[in-house]
Every structure is written in structure tokens, then in C-alpha cells.
Amino acid sequence: MPPAGPLAAAEQALLRRFGDALWLEDGLSANTLAAYRRDLTGLALWLAQQTGKGLLQAGEVDLLGYGAASPTWLPADSAAGAPISSVTAS
């Protein structure tokens, strides 16, 4: 469960741009975009609280730390890479 609290305006803008880009490039459904936003918002809130970093400053160790702190964040079976792939550089 992500920590409670507001997400910084810069992080909110980043998530909006990311969602817009996904929609434009991949034509993802509204439900998929909402799921990506929810996952990334949880990660952004955790990063800010635990490390003081933003999404763009996060590294592999930070993502692994989030996964360890939030075991329910990782989905089961074939979709296991979905949330992490949404934050890795292409």
C-alpha cells in the first residue's frame, strides 16, 4: 500500500505526460492507463517518503526496495514485469 500524502506537482505532471505518451503511441485503454498511473503514483509517493527521490532519479536499487516493501505491488504469473517495465527506460 502506498503511503498517504500528496504527490508533488512535478511528479503529477510527469505522470500525466507519461500517460499521454502511452495513449498516443500505444493506444492503451483507459483501464490500462489508470493501472499504470496507480502503480507509478504509489511508487512516486514511496520514493519521496523513503528516499527523497523523484521518479526520474530512481534506480534499480530503489525499484527493488519498493518491491520488497510492497510485495502485493508485483502481480502474479505472466504479468509480473508489467509495473517495473512501466518505469524502465526504453
Short mmCIF file of C-alpha atoms in Angstrom, two decimals, residues 4-76:
data_model
loop_
_atom_site.label_atom_id
_atom_site.label_comp_id
_atom_site.label_asym_id
_atom_site.label_seq_id
_atom_site.Cartn_x
_atom_site.Cartn_y
_atom_site.Cartn_z
CA ALA A 4 -0.65 8.60 2.19
CA GLY A 5 0.12 12.15 1.17
CA PRO A 6 0.09 14.46 -1.79
CA LEU A 7 2.20 13.82 -4.84
CA ALA A 8 4.49 16.70 -5.83
CA ALA A 9 3.23 18.79 -8.74
CA ALA A 10 6.28 17.91 -10.85
CA GLU A 11 5.62 14.19 -10.33
CA GLN A 12 1.93 14.66 -11.19
CA ALA A 13 2.91 16.43 -14.42
CA LEU A 14 5.39 13.67 -15.26
CA LEU A 15 2.70 11.02 -14.79
CA ARG A 16 0.27 12.98 -16.99
CA ARG A 17 2.87 13.29 -19.77
CA PHE A 18 3.73 9.60 -19.47
CA GLY A 19 0.05 8.61 -19.68
CA ASP A 20 -0.49 10.89 -22.68
CA ALA A 21 2.54 9.42 -24.44
CA LEU A 22 1.36 5.85 -23.79
CA TRP A 23 -2.08 6.64 -25.09
CA LEU A 24 -0.74 8.36 -28.21
CA GLU A 25 1.96 5.80 -29.02
CA ASP A 26 0.32 2.56 -27.97
CA GLY A 27 -3.39 3.36 -27.86
CA LEU A 28 -3.74 1.79 -24.40
CA SER A 29 -7.18 1.51 -22.85
CA ALA A 30 -8.38 3.83 -20.11
CA ASN A 31 -8.22 0.95 -17.61
CA THR A 32 -4.60 0.16 -18.51
CA LEU A 33 -3.61 3.82 -18.25
CA ALA A 34 -5.35 4.08 -14.87
CA ALA A 35 -3.49 0.99 -13.63
CA TYR A 36 -0.14 2.41 -14.78
CA ARG A 37 -0.94 5.73 -13.09
CA ARG A 38 -1.94 3.97 -9.85
CA ASP A 39 1.24 1.88 -9.80
CA LEU A 40 3.50 4.81 -10.62
CA THR A 41 1.76 7.09 -8.12
CA GLY A 42 2.34 4.53 -5.39
CA LEU A 43 5.98 4.26 -6.40
CA ALA A 44 6.40 8.05 -6.53
CA LEU A 45 4.90 8.50 -3.07
CA TRP A 46 7.07 5.74 -1.62
CA LEU A 47 10.22 7.13 -3.26
CA ALA A 48 9.57 10.62 -1.91
CA GLN A 49 8.93 9.35 1.61
CA GLN A 50 11.64 6.70 1.81
CA THR A 51 14.46 8.08 -0.34
CA GLY A 52 13.64 11.71 -1.08
CA LYS A 53 13.91 10.90 -4.80
CA GLY A 54 11.53 11.52 -7.66
CA LEU A 55 10.63 9.05 -10.38
CA LEU A 56 13.37 10.25 -12.72
CA GLN A 57 16.05 9.85 -10.06
CA ALA A 58 15.04 6.30 -9.09
CA GLY A 59 17.41 3.49 -9.87
CA GLU A 60 17.31 -0.28 -9.81
CA VAL A 61 18.02 -0.44 -6.07
CA ASP A 62 15.10 1.90 -5.41
CA LEU A 63 12.72 -0.20 -7.53
CA LEU A 64 13.83 -3.38 -5.80
CA GLY A 65 13.37 -1.66 -2.43
CA TYR A 66 9.84 -0.68 -3.36
CA GLY A 67 9.07 -4.22 -4.49
CA ALA A 68 10.41 -5.59 -1.22
CA ALA A 69 8.44 -3.07 0.83
CA SER A 70 5.26 -3.65 -1.18
CA PRO A 71 5.04 -7.36 -2.01
CA THR A 72 1.48 -7.02 -3.27
CA TRP A 73 2.64 -4.47 -5.85
CA LEU A 74 4.02 -7.19 -8.11
CA PRO A 75 1.27 -9.03 -9.97
CA ALA A 76 1.27 -12.80 -10.28
#
